[in-house]
Every structure is written in C-alpha cells, then in structure tokens.
Amino acid sequence: MLPQRPAYRLIDLLKIVAAQCIVLHHFALYGPLSDATAQAAPELAAWFYDYARMAVQVFLVVAGYLAARSLGQTDWNRQGLLRTLWQRYERLVLPFAAALLITMLCSALARPHLDGDLVPASPQLGQWLAHASLLHSVLGVDSLSAGVWYVAIDFQLYALMALLLWLSRGNRWVAGALVAAMAVASLTWFNLDADYDVWALYFFGAYGLGALAWWAGLRARHSGYVLALYLGTVSVGLGALALEFRERIALAMGVSTVLASFGSTPLHLPRRVDAWVRRLSNSSYALFLVHFSVLLLANALWAVLDIADADWALPFTASAWSLSLLASYAFHTQVELRIAQWRNGSAALPAQAAK
C-alpha cells in the first residue's frame, strides 16, 4: 500500500461518501425496517433507494485511478503479471471469505424472524467455491451477501487493467491508447447491453476514465498525450450519452474530471479531522463487507420488537448505520489488517530464504 499523503485526501473523501451511500441504499432496500423507513420519510427513502446506488460509479472511477497509480510501479514480465494478480486476489478474497462467515452466522440468527428472500439460505459447497473463486455472478449463483458482485467485478477490472499494462510493457503511450480504446468500447457498446453486467467490459468505461484521469493529472513527460486521450474518451462518452443518456456514466465522467483536475492537489485538513478521514477511508472495504450482517440483525430485531410506530424507523436505522461503522472499524483492524500482516510475512519468506 502506498503511504498516505495529504495529496490523496480527496480520494479518501470520495470513498467515504460513496461507501455511506451504498450502505444507506441497502438499508432503504432490504427488509421490514426499510418498509417502515419509507413510511416515516418517503422522499428520503426513495432517494436512497433510487440514486444512492450510483455511488458505485465513484468506486469504479477511484479504483481505476488507484490501479493506474499502483500498477505503474510493477515489473511487467510474465511472472510479475501473475504475481500482481495473485496479490490482488488474496487482498480481496481473504477478508471477503472472513466476512461471509460472519454473514452466515448473522443469517442463522436472523432467519427465524424474517420472511422473504432477505436472508440468504444456508450455503452449499458449490456456492462457497463460486464466491471464493469470484465467479458467483458469472455462474449465476445466489449471492451470500448484498453487493458481493462488486468484489468479483473489481478483480476482473484490475486483472484487465494489469493485462493491458503488461501488453504495453510499461510504455505509457501504448498503455494510454489501450486503456482509452477499451474505455471507449465499454462506453459505446458493452455498457449499453445489460447481458454484459457480470463482466469487466460493462464497467470499464468508468474504470478506464479513472485510470486516464491519473495519467492526465501527472505533471510529467507524455502527460499532454494522455490528457488528449482522456479528453477524447470523455468526448466519446458525451456522444454516447447523447444517443442514450445514462446517469451513472455522467456521474463517472464528472468524478473522473474532478480527479484529473484536483486528485493530486494537496488537501490539508485539521489533524483530528484528517485522522477520522483516514480511518473511515481505510475501513471502507470492511464496511462494504460487514454492513449486511448488521442490516440482517437490525431487521431481525425490528421484527422481534414489532414496533407499530414507523417514526422509530429513522433513529433505528441511524443506530444500525452507526453500528455498521463500528463493525467495519473492528473488522478492518482485527481481521483485514491481520490478514495483510500475514500476507506480508508470507511474501517475505522466499526473499529471506534467497539471502
């Protein structure tokens, strides 16, 4: 992981806002608590239901931006490509698997109190294997938690980006052209067909815009060339929107423009605010992984209490949201970071043995 610097606080803030939107979208979408919230605050609930999910586009653009930043330092031989992909897989899947175990436990606790399809069924071995291999969406396997399709798509996108950079052999001219061409293909073709929405090509328009935004924002040699590629890709995207408007793509282009313009601009915050921003940003993946477990338990408790007054749904949801944040911090510090330490220790063993 690259060191935290004030220059990237804008990215941290984008991740924080997007993560909260996704969590609140799910709270507005699932269970009897969401129904009560819709009665208590229909306009607010409708907004989170309809629009907060578009925060996924923020994650896609930011992920592409960060991937271009980190992969630019990779040794692009065949072993380097495979090692990079394996490291990404481990980083995503090990915390993902741990979170699914927590979800399975919470599902068992919530199942007796909730009807419908909210609670995942007890998983079969095939489901576990499909999720562990990140093929659950491609294979059409029932998800074991909310939003887990994104974990698989994130890996696909990262792998596709790594492959394009490997093919370019570190040549930024070639890399920029390949990424721009793939982004254009996504914006003008693949993203128009929902049949592709289990594949990286459907989402690469936003991801590629993020990568091009990183390169375009560099004050270095060839940055003018990549800036031209970025602006050309945005222009093609605008043309595609003129033919078929998609709010999510418009948002992705807006976020990428902000990052291209200000992504590397230092953003100095008061010390305490800065610490909270780093903490919330670092635990955003953990929040994505564990919030559904809290959602299940919150809905089960709401059903058990059988509260007749829907006005209680708002403070109840706010409390569950707060618990999700606490759970994500605990998961990040006690599970995700420990896994990262174990991975770093394992990776160091071959190097030590070679000395």
mmCIF file of C-alpha atoms in Angstrom, residues 181-332:
data_model
loop_
_atom_site.group_PDB
_atom_site.id
_atom_site.type_symbol
_atom_site.label_atom_id
_atom_site.label_comp_id
_atom_site.label_asym_id
_atom_site.label_seq_id
_atom_site.Cartn_x
_atom_site.Cartn_y
_atom_site.Cartn_z
ATOM 1 C CA ALA A 181 -9.723 2.165 -26.594
ATOM 2 C CA MET A 182 -11.151 -0.286 -24.061
ATOM 3 C CA ALA A 183 -12.981 2.513 -22.230
ATOM 4 C CA VAL A 184 -14.486 3.763 -25.490
ATOM 5 C CA ALA A 185 -15.608 0.231 -26.383
ATOM 6 C CA SER A 186 -17.267 -0.055 -22.979
ATOM 7 C CA LEU A 187 -18.999 3.338 -23.130
ATOM 8 C CA THR A 188 -20.303 2.914 -26.670
ATOM 9 C CA TRP A 189 -21.096 -0.797 -26.784
ATOM 10 C CA PHE A 190 -20.750 -3.080 -23.768
ATOM 11 C CA ASN A 191 -22.340 -0.734 -21.218
ATOM 12 C CA LEU A 192 -25.448 -0.497 -23.385
ATOM 13 C CA ASP A 193 -26.170 -4.217 -23.034
ATOM 14 C CA ALA A 194 -27.115 -5.486 -19.553
ATOM 15 C CA ASP A 195 -26.156 -9.017 -20.593
ATOM 16 C CA TYR A 196 -22.536 -7.952 -20.049
ATOM 17 C CA ASP A 197 -23.071 -6.696 -16.490
ATOM 18 C CA VAL A 198 -21.284 -9.676 -14.941
ATOM 19 C CA TRP A 199 -18.116 -8.844 -16.885
ATOM 20 C CA ALA A 200 -15.490 -6.132 -16.526
ATOM 21 C CA LEU A 201 -16.131 -4.833 -20.045
ATOM 22 C CA TYR A 202 -19.515 -3.472 -18.930
ATOM 23 C CA PHE A 203 -17.889 -1.290 -16.258
ATOM 24 C CA PHE A 204 -14.541 -0.473 -17.855
ATOM 25 C CA GLY A 205 -15.746 2.886 -19.157
ATOM 26 C CA ALA A 206 -15.802 4.336 -15.633
ATOM 27 C CA TYR A 207 -12.705 2.395 -14.548
ATOM 28 C CA GLY A 208 -10.729 3.449 -17.608
ATOM 29 C CA LEU A 209 -11.727 7.085 -17.127
ATOM 30 C CA GLY A 210 -10.285 6.865 -13.626
ATOM 31 C CA ALA A 211 -7.007 5.432 -14.932
ATOM 32 C CA LEU A 212 -6.745 8.070 -17.647
ATOM 33 C CA ALA A 213 -7.514 10.749 -15.046
ATOM 34 C CA TRP A 214 -4.465 9.633 -13.030
ATOM 35 C CA TRP A 215 -2.152 9.786 -16.031
ATOM 36 C CA ALA A 216 -3.660 13.040 -17.294
ATOM 37 C CA GLY A 217 -3.089 14.658 -13.910
ATOM 38 C CA LEU A 218 0.626 13.829 -13.853
ATOM 39 C CA ARG A 219 2.928 16.771 -14.461
ATOM 40 C CA ALA A 220 5.407 14.683 -16.395
ATOM 41 C CA ARG A 221 6.568 13.795 -19.875
ATOM 42 C CA HIS A 222 3.786 12.472 -22.132
ATOM 43 C CA SER A 223 1.097 13.894 -19.794
ATOM 44 C CA GLY A 224 -0.171 16.072 -22.656
ATOM 45 C CA TYR A 225 -0.612 12.991 -24.815
ATOM 46 C CA VAL A 226 -2.564 11.173 -22.110
ATOM 47 C CA LEU A 227 -4.582 14.320 -21.401
ATOM 48 C CA ALA A 228 -5.593 14.316 -25.065
ATOM 49 C CA LEU A 229 -6.570 10.649 -24.759
ATOM 50 C CA TYR A 230 -8.587 11.412 -21.642
ATOM 51 C CA LEU A 231 -10.404 14.349 -23.222
ATOM 52 C CA GLY A 232 -11.040 12.295 -26.340
ATOM 53 C CA THR A 233 -12.520 9.476 -24.267
ATOM 54 C CA VAL A 234 -14.733 11.936 -22.385
ATOM 55 C CA SER A 235 -15.876 13.421 -25.687
ATOM 56 C CA VAL A 236 -16.809 9.982 -26.995
ATOM 57 C CA GLY A 237 -18.611 9.327 -23.713
ATOM 58 C CA LEU A 238 -20.591 12.537 -24.077
ATOM 59 C CA GLY A 239 -21.540 11.491 -27.579
ATOM 60 C CA ALA A 240 -22.664 8.107 -26.286
ATOM 61 C CA LEU A 241 -24.771 9.850 -23.635
ATOM 62 C CA ALA A 242 -26.393 11.964 -26.331
ATOM 63 C CA LEU A 243 -27.527 8.758 -28.018
ATOM 64 C CA GLU A 244 -28.625 7.043 -24.795
ATOM 65 C CA PHE A 245 -28.355 9.013 -21.574
ATOM 66 C CA ARG A 246 -27.131 7.097 -18.528
ATOM 67 C CA GLU A 247 -26.932 8.989 -15.248
ATOM 68 C CA ARG A 248 -24.332 6.611 -13.859
ATOM 69 C CA ILE A 249 -21.952 7.280 -16.771
ATOM 70 C CA ALA A 250 -22.476 11.037 -16.463
ATOM 71 C CA LEU A 251 -21.536 10.743 -12.779
ATOM 72 C CA ALA A 252 -18.448 8.688 -13.643
ATOM 73 C CA MET A 253 -17.280 11.318 -16.117
ATOM 74 C CA GLY A 254 -17.850 14.064 -13.564
ATOM 75 C CA VAL A 255 -15.857 12.255 -10.871
ATOM 76 C CA SER A 256 -13.019 11.476 -13.281
ATOM 77 C CA THR A 257 -12.862 15.140 -14.283
ATOM 78 C CA VAL A 258 -12.574 16.155 -10.636
ATOM 79 C CA LEU A 259 -9.764 13.635 -10.106
ATOM 80 C CA ALA A 260 -7.915 14.650 -13.268
ATOM 81 C CA SER A 261 -8.071 18.278 -12.128
ATOM 82 C CA PHE A 262 -7.604 18.010 -8.368
ATOM 83 C CA GLY A 263 -6.752 14.389 -7.481
ATOM 84 C CA SER A 264 -3.107 15.191 -6.725
ATOM 85 C CA THR A 265 -3.761 18.614 -5.220
ATOM 86 C CA PRO A 266 -2.779 18.675 -1.523
ATOM 87 C CA LEU A 267 -5.784 18.819 0.767
ATOM 88 C CA HIS A 268 -4.693 19.689 4.279
ATOM 89 C CA LEU A 269 -7.247 19.012 6.996
ATOM 90 C CA PRO A 270 -7.174 19.666 10.742
ATOM 91 C CA ARG A 271 -5.292 16.870 12.483
ATOM 92 C CA ARG A 272 -8.308 15.262 14.143
ATOM 93 C CA VAL A 273 -10.421 15.525 11.007
ATOM 94 C CA ASP A 274 -7.568 14.069 8.978
ATOM 95 C CA ALA A 275 -7.292 11.114 11.358
ATOM 96 C CA TRP A 276 -11.020 10.388 11.064
ATOM 97 C CA VAL A 277 -10.898 10.687 7.281
ATOM 98 C CA ARG A 278 -8.024 8.200 7.084
ATOM 99 C CA ARG A 279 -9.769 5.832 9.476
ATOM 100 C CA LEU A 280 -13.068 5.869 7.590
ATOM 101 C CA SER A 281 -11.364 5.609 4.210
ATOM 102 C CA ASN A 282 -9.149 2.705 5.233
ATOM 103 C CA SER A 283 -12.152 0.787 6.576
ATOM 104 C CA SER A 284 -14.396 1.443 3.546
ATOM 105 C CA TYR A 285 -13.843 -2.062 2.115
ATOM 106 C CA ALA A 286 -14.554 -3.542 5.539
ATOM 107 C CA LEU A 287 -17.769 -1.501 5.709
ATOM 108 C CA PHE A 288 -18.807 -2.871 2.344
ATOM 109 C CA LEU A 289 -18.154 -6.418 3.581
ATOM 110 C CA VAL A 290 -19.798 -6.365 7.018
ATOM 111 C CA HIS A 291 -22.681 -3.904 6.848
ATOM 112 C CA PHE A 292 -25.105 -6.513 5.511
ATOM 113 C CA SER A 293 -24.579 -8.596 8.645
ATOM 114 C CA VAL A 294 -25.581 -5.605 10.772
ATOM 115 C CA LEU A 295 -28.520 -4.976 8.439
ATOM 116 C CA LEU A 296 -29.763 -8.532 8.948
ATOM 117 C CA LEU A 297 -29.567 -8.302 12.728
ATOM 118 C CA ALA A 298 -31.188 -4.847 12.762
ATOM 119 C CA ASN A 299 -34.108 -6.080 10.666
ATOM 120 C CA ALA A 300 -34.479 -9.174 12.838
ATOM 121 C CA LEU A 301 -34.559 -7.038 15.995
ATOM 122 C CA TRP A 302 -37.097 -4.684 14.401
ATOM 123 C CA ALA A 303 -39.297 -7.671 13.565
ATOM 124 C CA VAL A 304 -38.985 -9.117 17.073
ATOM 125 C CA LEU A 305 -39.841 -5.804 18.751
ATOM 126 C CA ASP A 306 -42.811 -5.405 16.383
ATOM 127 C CA ILE A 307 -42.740 -1.617 16.684
ATOM 128 C CA ALA A 308 -46.005 -0.161 15.392
ATOM 129 C CA ASP A 309 -44.849 3.467 15.156
ATOM 130 C CA ALA A 310 -42.924 3.869 11.874
ATOM 131 C CA ASP A 311 -41.342 7.096 13.150
ATOM 132 C CA TRP A 312 -38.982 4.935 15.186
ATOM 133 C CA ALA A 313 -37.535 3.535 11.949
ATOM 134 C CA LEU A 314 -35.307 6.557 11.337
ATOM 135 C CA PRO A 315 -33.424 6.510 14.674
ATOM 136 C CA PHE A 316 -33.370 2.708 14.479
ATOM 137 C CA THR A 317 -31.763 2.843 11.028
ATOM 138 C CA ALA A 318 -29.341 5.558 12.134
ATOM 139 C CA SER A 319 -28.278 3.367 15.055
ATOM 140 C CA ALA A 320 -27.785 0.374 12.764
ATOM 141 C CA TRP A 321 -25.761 2.537 10.385
ATOM 142 C CA SER A 322 -23.562 3.659 13.287
ATOM 143 C CA LEU A 323 -23.095 0.049 14.371
ATOM 144 C CA SER A 324 -22.075 -0.786 10.813
ATOM 145 C CA LEU A 325 -19.324 1.824 11.034
ATOM 146 C CA LEU A 326 -18.119 0.422 14.353
ATOM 147 C CA ALA A 327 -18.233 -3.124 12.996
ATOM 148 C CA SER A 328 -16.280 -2.095 9.914
ATOM 149 C CA TYR A 329 -13.542 -0.494 12.013
ATOM 150 C CA ALA A 330 -13.314 -3.604 14.172
ATOM 151 C CA PHE A 331 -13.207 -5.839 11.098
ATOM 152 C CA HIS A 332 -10.561 -3.656 9.467
#
